[in-house]
Amino acid sequence: MIAITEWPILSLVEMIESIPQSTAMKVTEHFKKAKDKTLVSFEVLPPLKGGSMQAIFKTLDALMEFKPPFIDVTYHREEFIYNKRASGYYEKTSIRKRPGTVGICAAIMHRYGVDAVPHLICGGFSVEETENALIDLNFLGINNVLALRGDARQFEDKFTPEEDGHKYALDMVRQIAGMNEGRYLDANIINGEKTDFCIGVAGYPEKHFEAPNPVSDLQFTKAKVDAGAGYIVTQMFFDNRKYFEYVDACRKIGINVPIVPGLKPLTRRYQLNSIPRKFFVNLPEALVSEIQKAKTDEAAQQIGIEWCIQQSLELKAADVPCLHYYTMGNTDTSRAIAEAVV
């Protein structure tokens, strides 16, 4: 599970103690403090196993001037690889290519004095492992989490939970909310320590691809909010009308928490096909037409940046609580957009 054992305990304690007291705010508190100002936040990938934190520091060093109040750190479920043995047979092995989310969040808070939001996923983890990760986060003073179901394993056509794990993000939200009330898996724990997590969840302006229809998808989201989620971060979209329509639909059924638009620019010509296929979103014809005219990936990237800037400015004018950028390790692109928007 996402564990802190990869860091020396003493250094982690010293690290958290050195975090400025102005941090350790909930994401929702940042929104309230900002009032009508639109914030900017970024999402980063953990380095591949065997990699260094320097890659994340290099990305964030270039983005801190835009004063993000929090940084999201993603997590990906385990993958299977096949190792050939001396016998000639292949052995199926489970690996986690990007471990270390909790340690990365602690390092970000220590280095930059901003809050970090670890992503917790259902896939690949038992409910006890999830509880233990939440306990680690609580001990470290990290009180924001984004609760996600996560994707299916690579080459599997549907999501499969662990035998003793959560099947839906709603189940994890309920577990976290229970810990906020002092309820743990061990029924023998009486008057357990109450955690104080701010829970974020995902929303889908163009419907989650597994939901039978938009109405059902909205009901699933409302159930997560009713269970304790304090804000929503959307899947990427490229047509702002989708976001505005989604927010209106949420409000009509009683979802009143902040809804943060998630944004990512197109940066390569091949993404005209890969992004709709991978993320189940539609691309506006005007954007597709311009990208198709691009002769090089550099030209396509510039078109994607300009499109995302215009999206961002329109959303900012509508007083969205925050513009959340999926950096995907592309510092220059994220910086170019932020410079034009902030």
mmCIF file of C-alpha atoms in Angstrom:
data_model
loop_
_atom_site.group_PDB
_atom_site.id
_atom_site.type_symbol
_atom_site.label_atom_id
_atom_site.label_comp_id
_atom_site.label_asym_id
_atom_site.label_seq_id
_atom_site.Cartn_x
_atom_site.Cartn_y
_atom_site.Cartn_z
ATOM 1 C CA MET A 1 0.000 0.000 0.000
ATOM 2 C CA ILE A 2 1.025 3.625 -0.048
ATOM 3 C CA ALA A 3 3.370 3.448 2.909
ATOM 4 C CA ILE A 4 5.822 5.755 4.603
ATOM 5 C CA THR A 5 8.356 3.012 5.247
ATOM 6 C CA GLU A 6 10.446 4.232 2.337
ATOM 7 C CA TRP A 7 11.295 7.336 4.386
ATOM 8 C CA PRO A 8 13.208 7.336 7.713
ATOM 9 C CA ILE A 9 10.620 7.975 10.422
ATOM 10 C CA LEU A 10 12.728 10.585 12.194
ATOM 11 C CA SER A 11 13.310 12.596 9.028
ATOM 12 C CA LEU A 12 9.576 12.536 8.257
ATOM 13 C CA VAL A 13 8.751 13.849 11.719
ATOM 14 C CA GLU A 14 11.351 16.587 11.342
ATOM 15 C CA MET A 15 10.045 17.339 7.876
ATOM 16 C CA ILE A 16 6.445 17.794 8.981
ATOM 17 C CA GLU A 17 7.466 19.828 12.037
ATOM 18 C CA SER A 18 9.293 22.210 9.711
ATOM 19 C CA ILE A 19 6.216 22.863 7.570
ATOM 20 C CA PRO A 20 5.014 26.473 8.049
ATOM 21 C CA GLN A 21 1.981 26.690 10.281
ATOM 22 C CA SER A 22 0.090 28.597 7.593
ATOM 23 C CA THR A 23 -0.239 25.385 5.617
ATOM 24 C CA ALA A 24 -2.217 22.254 6.466
ATOM 25 C CA MET A 25 -5.479 23.805 5.378
ATOM 26 C CA LYS A 26 -8.303 21.915 3.790
ATOM 27 C CA VAL A 27 -8.886 22.411 0.083
ATOM 28 C CA THR A 28 -12.361 23.724 0.840
ATOM 29 C CA GLU A 29 -10.872 26.204 3.307
ATOM 30 C CA HIS A 30 -8.636 27.517 0.541
ATOM 31 C CA PHE A 31 -11.731 28.113 -1.579
ATOM 32 C CA LYS A 32 -13.484 29.980 1.237
ATOM 33 C CA LYS A 33 -10.401 32.074 1.972
ATOM 34 C CA ALA A 34 -10.074 33.045 -1.691
ATOM 35 C CA LYS A 35 -13.733 34.164 -1.761
ATOM 36 C CA ASP A 36 -14.459 35.125 -5.380
ATOM 37 C CA LYS A 37 -10.867 34.769 -6.604
ATOM 38 C CA THR A 38 -10.149 31.836 -8.890
ATOM 39 C CA LEU A 39 -7.226 29.768 -7.609
ATOM 40 C CA VAL A 40 -4.794 27.727 -9.682
ATOM 41 C CA SER A 41 -3.606 24.217 -8.779
ATOM 42 C CA PHE A 42 -1.481 21.585 -10.460
ATOM 43 C CA GLU A 43 -1.390 17.805 -10.525
ATOM 44 C CA VAL A 44 1.878 15.878 -10.736
ATOM 45 C CA LEU A 45 2.869 12.282 -11.360
ATOM 46 C CA PRO A 46 5.097 10.400 -8.912
ATOM 47 C CA PRO A 47 8.444 9.460 -10.442
ATOM 48 C CA LEU A 48 8.868 5.944 -11.749
ATOM 49 C CA LYS A 49 10.304 3.495 -9.247
ATOM 50 C CA GLY A 50 14.029 4.028 -9.155
ATOM 51 C CA GLY A 51 13.581 7.675 -10.085
ATOM 52 C CA SER A 52 14.232 10.808 -8.073
ATOM 53 C CA MET A 53 12.132 13.533 -6.438
ATOM 54 C CA GLN A 54 14.180 16.008 -8.437
ATOM 55 C CA ALA A 55 11.857 15.579 -11.415
ATOM 56 C CA ILE A 56 8.893 16.740 -9.331
ATOM 57 C CA PHE A 57 10.917 19.544 -7.750
ATOM 58 C CA LYS A 58 12.003 20.718 -11.195
ATOM 59 C CA THR A 59 8.370 20.811 -12.334
ATOM 60 C CA LEU A 60 7.073 22.584 -9.242
ATOM 61 C CA ASP A 61 9.993 25.003 -8.942
ATOM 62 C CA ALA A 62 8.861 26.409 -12.284
ATOM 63 C CA LEU A 63 5.205 26.658 -11.203
ATOM 64 C CA MET A 64 5.369 27.993 -7.653
ATOM 65 C CA GLU A 65 5.354 31.623 -8.782
ATOM 66 C CA PHE A 66 1.675 31.128 -9.651
ATOM 67 C CA LYS A 67 0.992 30.503 -5.959
ATOM 68 C CA PRO A 68 -0.964 27.229 -6.073
ATOM 69 C CA PRO A 69 -2.482 26.655 -2.610
ATOM 70 C CA PHE A 70 -2.341 22.893 -3.102
ATOM 71 C CA ILE A 71 -0.726 20.285 -5.339
ATOM 72 C CA ASP A 72 -2.329 16.962 -6.235
ATOM 73 C CA VAL A 73 -0.191 13.824 -6.428
ATOM 74 C CA THR A 74 -1.661 11.038 -8.521
ATOM 75 C CA TYR A 75 -1.521 7.324 -7.893
ATOM 76 C CA HIS A 76 -1.782 4.387 -10.279
ATOM 77 C CA ARG A 77 -2.707 0.835 -9.499
ATOM 78 C CA GLU A 78 -0.319 -2.066 -9.831
ATOM 79 C CA GLU A 79 0.505 -3.582 -13.190
ATOM 80 C CA PHE A 80 1.351 -7.110 -14.189
ATOM 81 C CA ILE A 81 4.537 -8.047 -15.999
ATOM 82 C CA TYR A 82 5.759 -11.444 -17.158
ATOM 83 C CA ASN A 83 9.321 -12.471 -16.268
ATOM 84 C CA LYS A 84 10.901 -15.368 -18.120
ATOM 85 C CA ARG A 85 12.406 -17.999 -15.823
ATOM 86 C CA ALA A 86 15.273 -20.417 -16.458
ATOM 87 C CA SER A 87 12.721 -23.148 -17.088
ATOM 88 C CA GLY A 88 11.431 -21.196 -20.077
ATOM 89 C CA TYR A 89 8.114 -20.456 -18.415
ATOM 90 C CA TYR A 90 6.899 -16.944 -17.688
ATOM 91 C CA GLU A 91 5.999 -15.854 -14.191
ATOM 92 C CA LYS A 92 3.277 -13.254 -13.705
ATOM 93 C CA THR A 93 4.470 -10.566 -11.287
ATOM 94 C CA SER A 94 2.642 -7.572 -9.830
ATOM 95 C CA ILE A 95 4.588 -4.306 -9.657
ATOM 96 C CA ARG A 96 3.852 -0.738 -8.651
ATOM 97 C CA LYS A 97 5.673 1.549 -11.061
ATOM 98 C CA ARG A 98 5.005 4.829 -9.264
ATOM 99 C CA PRO A 99 5.064 4.276 -5.487
ATOM 100 C CA GLY A 100 5.716 6.876 -2.805
ATOM 101 C CA THR A 101 2.682 9.170 -2.941
ATOM 102 C CA VAL A 102 2.576 9.813 0.809
ATOM 103 C CA GLY A 103 6.293 10.552 1.019
ATOM 104 C CA ILE A 104 6.042 12.829 -2.026
ATOM 105 C CA CYS A 105 3.190 14.776 -0.422
ATOM 106 C CA ALA A 106 5.230 15.244 2.761
ATOM 107 C CA ALA A 107 8.223 16.423 0.714
ATOM 108 C CA ILE A 108 6.094 18.919 -1.245
ATOM 109 C CA MET A 109 4.616 20.394 1.935
ATOM 110 C CA HIS A 110 8.080 20.650 3.474
ATOM 111 C CA ARG A 111 9.796 22.222 0.469
ATOM 112 C CA TYR A 112 7.101 24.639 -0.684
ATOM 113 C CA GLY A 113 4.840 25.230 2.305
ATOM 114 C CA VAL A 114 1.734 24.358 0.270
ATOM 115 C CA ASP A 115 -0.827 21.665 0.911
ATOM 116 C CA ALA A 116 -0.595 18.362 -0.906
ATOM 117 C CA VAL A 117 -3.524 16.192 -1.953
ATOM 118 C CA PRO A 118 -2.696 12.500 -2.350
ATOM 119 C CA HIS A 119 -4.919 10.432 -4.607
ATOM 120 C CA LEU A 120 -6.160 7.231 -2.980
ATOM 121 C CA ILE A 121 -7.581 4.528 -5.234
ATOM 122 C CA CYS A 122 -9.666 1.448 -4.608
ATOM 123 C CA GLY A 123 -7.967 -0.786 -7.153
ATOM 124 C CA GLY A 124 -5.262 -3.026 -5.770
ATOM 125 C CA PHE A 125 -5.795 -2.282 -2.093
ATOM 126 C CA SER A 126 -7.712 -3.856 0.750
ATOM 127 C CA VAL A 127 -9.863 -1.773 3.071
ATOM 128 C CA GLU A 128 -7.286 -2.325 5.814
ATOM 129 C CA GLU A 129 -4.450 -1.079 3.620
ATOM 130 C CA THR A 130 -6.560 1.969 2.822
ATOM 131 C CA GLU A 131 -7.181 2.565 6.517
ATOM 132 C CA ASN A 132 -3.467 2.256 7.285
ATOM 133 C CA ALA A 133 -2.592 4.753 4.539
ATOM 134 C CA LEU A 134 -5.128 7.200 5.981
ATOM 135 C CA ILE A 135 -3.625 6.739 9.435
ATOM 136 C CA ASP A 136 -0.171 7.521 8.013
ATOM 137 C CA LEU A 137 -1.535 10.654 6.345
ATOM 138 C CA ASN A 138 -3.239 11.745 9.544
ATOM 139 C CA PHE A 139 -0.027 11.293 11.538
ATOM 140 C CA LEU A 140 1.837 13.411 9.003
ATOM 141 C CA GLY A 141 -0.679 16.242 9.122
ATOM 142 C CA ILE A 142 -1.862 15.687 5.539
ATOM 143 C CA ASN A 143 -5.599 16.247 5.783
ATOM 144 C CA ASN A 144 -6.718 16.321 2.140
ATOM 145 C CA VAL A 145 -7.383 13.281 -0.035
ATOM 146 C CA LEU A 146 -8.939 12.652 -3.411
ATOM 147 C CA ALA A 147 -10.905 9.395 -3.252
ATOM 148 C CA LEU A 148 -11.023 7.559 -6.578
ATOM 149 C CA ARG A 149 -12.001 4.129 -7.752
ATOM 150 C CA GLY A 150 -9.109 4.005 -10.185
ATOM 151 C CA ASP A 151 -8.834 2.337 -13.564
ATOM 152 C CA ALA A 152 -8.866 -1.267 -14.579
ATOM 153 C CA ARG A 153 -5.503 -2.974 -14.847
ATOM 154 C CA GLN A 154 -3.750 -2.657 -18.155
ATOM 155 C CA PHE A 155 -5.114 -5.155 -20.677
ATOM 156 C CA GLU A 156 -8.222 -5.853 -18.531
ATOM 157 C CA ASP A 157 -11.569 -4.757 -19.919
ATOM 158 C CA LYS A 158 -13.228 -3.987 -16.585
ATOM 159 C CA PHE A 159 -12.318 -2.843 -13.105
ATOM 160 C CA THR A 160 -11.743 -5.649 -10.629
ATOM 161 C CA PRO A 161 -11.455 -4.774 -6.926
ATOM 162 C CA GLU A 162 -9.390 -6.703 -4.443
ATOM 163 C CA GLU A 163 -11.303 -9.490 -2.720
ATOM 164 C CA ASP A 164 -11.332 -7.406 0.473
ATOM 165 C CA GLY A 165 -11.150 -4.001 -1.189
ATOM 166 C CA HIS A 166 -13.593 -1.304 -2.199
ATOM 167 C CA LYS A 167 -15.532 -1.709 -5.419
ATOM 168 C CA TYR A 168 -16.582 1.933 -5.721
ATOM 169 C CA ALA A 169 -15.168 5.320 -4.733
ATOM 170 C CA LEU A 170 -18.371 5.804 -2.710
ATOM 171 C CA ASP A 171 -17.266 2.982 -0.420
ATOM 172 C CA MET A 172 -13.930 4.697 0.204
ATOM 173 C CA VAL A 173 -15.628 8.038 0.879
ATOM 174 C CA ARG A 174 -17.764 6.317 3.490
ATOM 175 C CA GLN A 175 -14.679 4.752 5.072
ATOM 176 C CA ILE A 176 -12.875 8.108 5.267
ATOM 177 C CA ALA A 177 -15.971 9.849 6.610
ATOM 178 C CA GLY A 178 -16.248 7.099 9.216
ATOM 179 C CA MET A 179 -12.671 7.701 10.346
ATOM 180 C CA ASN A 180 -13.530 11.393 10.633
ATOM 181 C CA GLU A 181 -16.105 10.223 13.176
ATOM 182 C CA GLY A 182 -13.599 7.975 14.944
ATOM 183 C CA ARG A 183 -14.825 4.690 13.423
ATOM 184 C CA TYR A 184 -12.205 2.111 12.453
ATOM 185 C CA LEU A 185 -12.388 -1.373 10.959
ATOM 186 C CA ASP A 186 -11.523 -2.939 14.306
ATOM 187 C CA ALA A 187 -14.777 -2.934 16.250
ATOM 188 C CA ASN A 188 -12.772 -3.183 19.475
ATOM 189 C CA ILE A 189 -11.500 0.372 19.013
ATOM 190 C CA ILE A 190 -13.646 2.550 21.255
ATOM 191 C CA ASN A 191 -13.380 6.338 21.109
ATOM 192 C CA GLY A 192 -10.884 6.155 18.276
ATOM 193 C CA GLU A 193 -8.971 9.218 17.133
ATOM 194 C CA LYS A 194 -11.156 11.316 14.848
ATOM 195 C CA THR A 195 -9.379 12.234 11.641
ATOM 196 C CA ASP A 196 -10.189 15.469 9.862
ATOM 197 C CA PHE A 197 -9.884 14.718 6.172
ATOM 198 C CA CYS A 198 -11.267 16.956 3.469
ATOM 199 C CA ILE A 199 -12.480 14.533 0.808
ATOM 200 C CA GLY A 200 -12.452 15.298 -2.878
ATOM 201 C CA VAL A 201 -14.036 13.119 -5.560
ATOM 202 C CA ALA A 202 -14.106 12.971 -9.346
ATOM 203 C CA GLY A 203 -16.868 14.309 -11.573
ATOM 204 C CA TYR A 204 -17.506 13.737 -15.254
ATOM 205 C CA PRO A 205 -18.982 16.553 -17.388
ATOM 206 C CA GLU A 206 -19.337 14.091 -20.270
ATOM 207 C CA LYS A 207 -20.417 11.138 -18.076
ATOM 208 C CA HIS A 208 -18.282 8.358 -16.685
ATOM 209 C CA PHE A 209 -17.881 5.845 -19.481
ATOM 210 C CA GLU A 210 -19.357 3.038 -17.367
ATOM 211 C CA ALA A 211 -22.454 4.933 -16.262
ATOM 212 C CA PRO A 212 -25.584 3.930 -18.218
ATOM 213 C CA ASN A 213 -26.614 7.570 -18.725
ATOM 214 C CA PRO A 214 -25.850 11.107 -17.453
ATOM 215 C CA VAL A 215 -28.677 11.043 -14.920
ATOM 216 C CA SER A 216 -27.350 7.895 -13.275
ATOM 217 C CA ASP A 217 -23.845 9.318 -13.297
ATOM 218 C CA LEU A 218 -25.019 12.437 -11.469
ATOM 219 C CA GLN A 219 -26.787 10.303 -8.878
ATOM 220 C CA PHE A 220 -23.564 8.373 -8.251
ATOM 221 C CA THR A 221 -21.757 11.680 -7.722
ATOM 222 C CA LYS A 222 -24.472 12.969 -5.399
ATOM 223 C CA ALA A 223 -24.166 9.808 -3.317
ATOM 224 C CA LYS A 224 -20.452 10.535 -2.828
ATOM 225 C CA VAL A 225 -21.195 14.100 -1.770
ATOM 226 C CA ASP A 226 -23.961 12.973 0.568
ATOM 227 C CA ALA A 227 -21.510 10.495 2.092
ATOM 228 C CA GLY A 228 -19.014 13.217 2.959
ATOM 229 C CA ALA A 229 -17.182 14.521 -0.118
ATOM 230 C CA GLY A 230 -16.456 18.240 0.196
ATOM 231 C CA TYR A 231 -15.577 19.113 -3.392
ATOM 232 C CA ILE A 232 -15.460 17.707 -6.925
ATOM 233 C CA VAL A 233 -12.652 17.804 -9.495
ATOM 234 C CA THR A 234 -13.776 17.108 -13.040
ATOM 235 C CA GLN A 235 -12.329 14.913 -15.701
ATOM 236 C CA MET A 236 -10.658 16.946 -18.437
ATOM 237 C CA PHE A 237 -12.921 18.522 -21.036
ATOM 238 C CA PHE A 238 -12.310 20.715 -24.058
ATOM 239 C CA ASP A 239 -15.693 22.403 -24.433
ATOM 240 C CA ASN A 240 -16.596 24.727 -21.562
ATOM 241 C CA ARG A 241 -20.283 24.293 -22.285
ATOM 242 C CA LYS A 242 -19.934 20.735 -21.011
ATOM 243 C CA TYR A 243 -18.617 22.029 -17.693
ATOM 244 C CA PHE A 244 -21.276 24.728 -17.284
ATOM 245 C CA GLU A 245 -24.049 22.292 -18.158
ATOM 246 C CA TYR A 246 -22.594 19.791 -15.697
ATOM 247 C CA VAL A 247 -22.506 22.342 -12.877
ATOM 248 C CA ASP A 248 -26.109 23.368 -13.596
ATOM 249 C CA ALA A 249 -27.212 19.730 -13.566
ATOM 250 C CA CYS A 250 -25.405 19.136 -10.270
ATOM 251 C CA ARG A 251 -27.010 22.144 -8.634
ATOM 252 C CA LYS A 252 -30.490 21.067 -9.770
ATOM 253 C CA ILE A 253 -30.223 17.782 -7.876
ATOM 254 C CA GLY A 254 -28.752 19.300 -4.731
ATOM 255 C CA ILE A 255 -24.989 18.946 -5.269
ATOM 256 C CA ASN A 256 -23.791 22.252 -3.822
ATOM 257 C CA VAL A 257 -20.086 21.625 -3.160
ATOM 258 C CA PRO A 258 -17.370 23.431 -5.171
ATOM 259 C CA ILE A 259 -16.824 21.915 -8.613
ATOM 260 C CA VAL A 260 -13.283 22.403 -9.907
ATOM 261 C CA PRO A 261 -12.678 22.189 -13.662
ATOM 262 C CA GLY A 262 -9.814 19.878 -14.607
ATOM 263 C CA LEU A 263 -7.895 21.043 -17.673
ATOM 264 C CA LYS A 264 -5.251 19.629 -19.976
ATOM 265 C CA PRO A 265 -4.102 20.980 -23.339
ATOM 266 C CA LEU A 266 -3.572 18.874 -26.414
ATOM 267 C CA THR A 267 0.162 18.764 -27.072
ATOM 268 C CA ARG A 268 0.589 16.239 -29.902
ATOM 269 C CA ARG A 269 -1.287 15.460 -33.105
ATOM 270 C CA TYR A 270 -1.797 11.798 -32.179
ATOM 271 C CA GLN A 271 -3.819 12.914 -29.146
ATOM 272 C CA LEU A 272 -6.750 13.631 -31.449
ATOM 273 C CA ASN A 273 -7.295 9.880 -31.271
ATOM 274 C CA SER A 274 -5.621 8.847 -28.014
ATOM 275 C CA ILE A 275 -7.331 11.281 -25.640
ATOM 276 C CA PRO A 276 -10.920 10.467 -26.675
ATOM 277 C CA ARG A 277 -10.077 6.762 -26.561
ATOM 278 C CA LYS A 278 -8.353 6.837 -23.170
ATOM 279 C CA PHE A 279 -10.422 9.436 -21.327
ATOM 280 C CA PHE A 280 -13.791 9.085 -23.072
ATOM 281 C CA VAL A 281 -14.158 12.777 -23.875
ATOM 282 C CA ASN A 282 -15.187 14.566 -27.050
ATOM 283 C CA LEU A 283 -13.069 17.122 -28.867
ATOM 284 C CA PRO A 284 -14.783 20.187 -30.394
ATOM 285 C CA GLU A 285 -14.705 20.301 -34.160
ATOM 286 C CA ALA A 286 -13.012 23.719 -34.164
ATOM 287 C CA LEU A 287 -10.112 22.329 -32.111
ATOM 288 C CA VAL A 288 -9.853 19.174 -34.200
ATOM 289 C CA SER A 289 -9.821 21.187 -37.421
ATOM 290 C CA GLU A 290 -6.983 23.416 -36.230
ATOM 291 C CA ILE A 291 -4.882 20.522 -34.949
ATOM 292 C CA GLN A 292 -5.341 18.668 -38.232
ATOM 293 C CA LYS A 293 -3.910 21.663 -40.072
ATOM 294 C CA ALA A 294 -0.760 21.580 -37.931
ATOM 295 C CA LYS A 295 2.273 20.320 -39.819
ATOM 296 C CA THR A 296 4.313 19.491 -36.714
ATOM 297 C CA ASP A 297 3.742 18.479 -33.110
ATOM 298 C CA GLU A 298 5.215 21.836 -32.054
ATOM 299 C CA ALA A 299 2.524 23.642 -34.034
ATOM 300 C CA ALA A 300 -0.149 21.342 -32.599
ATOM 301 C CA GLN A 301 1.110 22.043 -29.084
ATOM 302 C CA GLN A 302 0.845 25.793 -29.581
ATOM 303 C CA ILE A 303 -2.734 25.392 -30.783
ATOM 304 C CA GLY A 304 -3.511 23.252 -27.747
ATOM 305 C CA ILE A 305 -1.988 25.818 -25.398
ATOM 306 C CA GLU A 306 -3.980 28.672 -26.920
ATOM 307 C CA TRP A 307 -7.180 26.638 -26.725
ATOM 308 C CA CYS A 308 -6.571 25.854 -23.040
ATOM 309 C CA ILE A 309 -5.779 29.502 -22.306
ATOM 310 C CA GLN A 310 -9.099 30.591 -23.802
ATOM 311 C CA GLN A 311 -10.885 27.872 -21.843
ATOM 312 C CA SER A 312 -9.206 29.041 -18.673
ATOM 313 C CA LEU A 313 -9.999 32.724 -19.196
ATOM 314 C CA GLU A 314 -13.668 31.972 -19.834
ATOM 315 C CA LEU A 315 -13.879 29.760 -16.752
ATOM 316 C CA LYS A 316 -12.072 32.353 -14.654
ATOM 317 C CA ALA A 317 -14.538 35.018 -15.819
ATOM 318 C CA ALA A 318 -17.301 32.707 -14.590
ATOM 319 C CA ASP A 319 -15.691 32.702 -11.109
ATOM 320 C CA VAL A 320 -14.922 28.997 -10.896
ATOM 321 C CA PRO A 321 -13.271 28.178 -7.543
ATOM 322 C CA CYS A 322 -10.041 26.881 -9.067
ATOM 323 C CA LEU A 323 -8.413 25.967 -12.358
ATOM 324 C CA HIS A 324 -6.825 22.554 -11.919
ATOM 325 C CA TYR A 325 -4.170 21.643 -14.482
ATOM 326 C CA TYR A 326 -3.091 18.097 -15.255
ATOM 327 C CA THR A 327 0.600 18.750 -15.901
ATOM 328 C CA MET A 328 1.537 15.191 -16.950
ATOM 329 C CA GLY A 329 5.161 16.224 -16.414
ATOM 330 C CA ASN A 330 4.948 18.913 -19.109
ATOM 331 C CA THR A 331 6.270 21.939 -17.230
ATOM 332 C CA ASP A 332 6.701 24.297 -20.179
ATOM 333 C CA THR A 333 3.126 23.842 -21.355
ATOM 334 C CA SER A 334 1.648 24.304 -17.879
ATOM 335 C CA ARG A 335 3.775 27.383 -17.335
ATOM 336 C CA ALA A 336 2.789 28.967 -20.634
ATOM 337 C CA ILE A 337 -0.887 28.567 -19.791
ATOM 338 C CA ALA A 338 -0.546 29.813 -16.216
ATOM 339 C CA GLU A 339 1.424 32.892 -17.344
ATOM 340 C CA ALA A 340 -1.460 33.884 -19.612
ATOM 341 C CA VAL A 341 -4.179 33.238 -17.055
ATOM 342 C CA VAL A 342 -2.936 34.192 -13.584
#
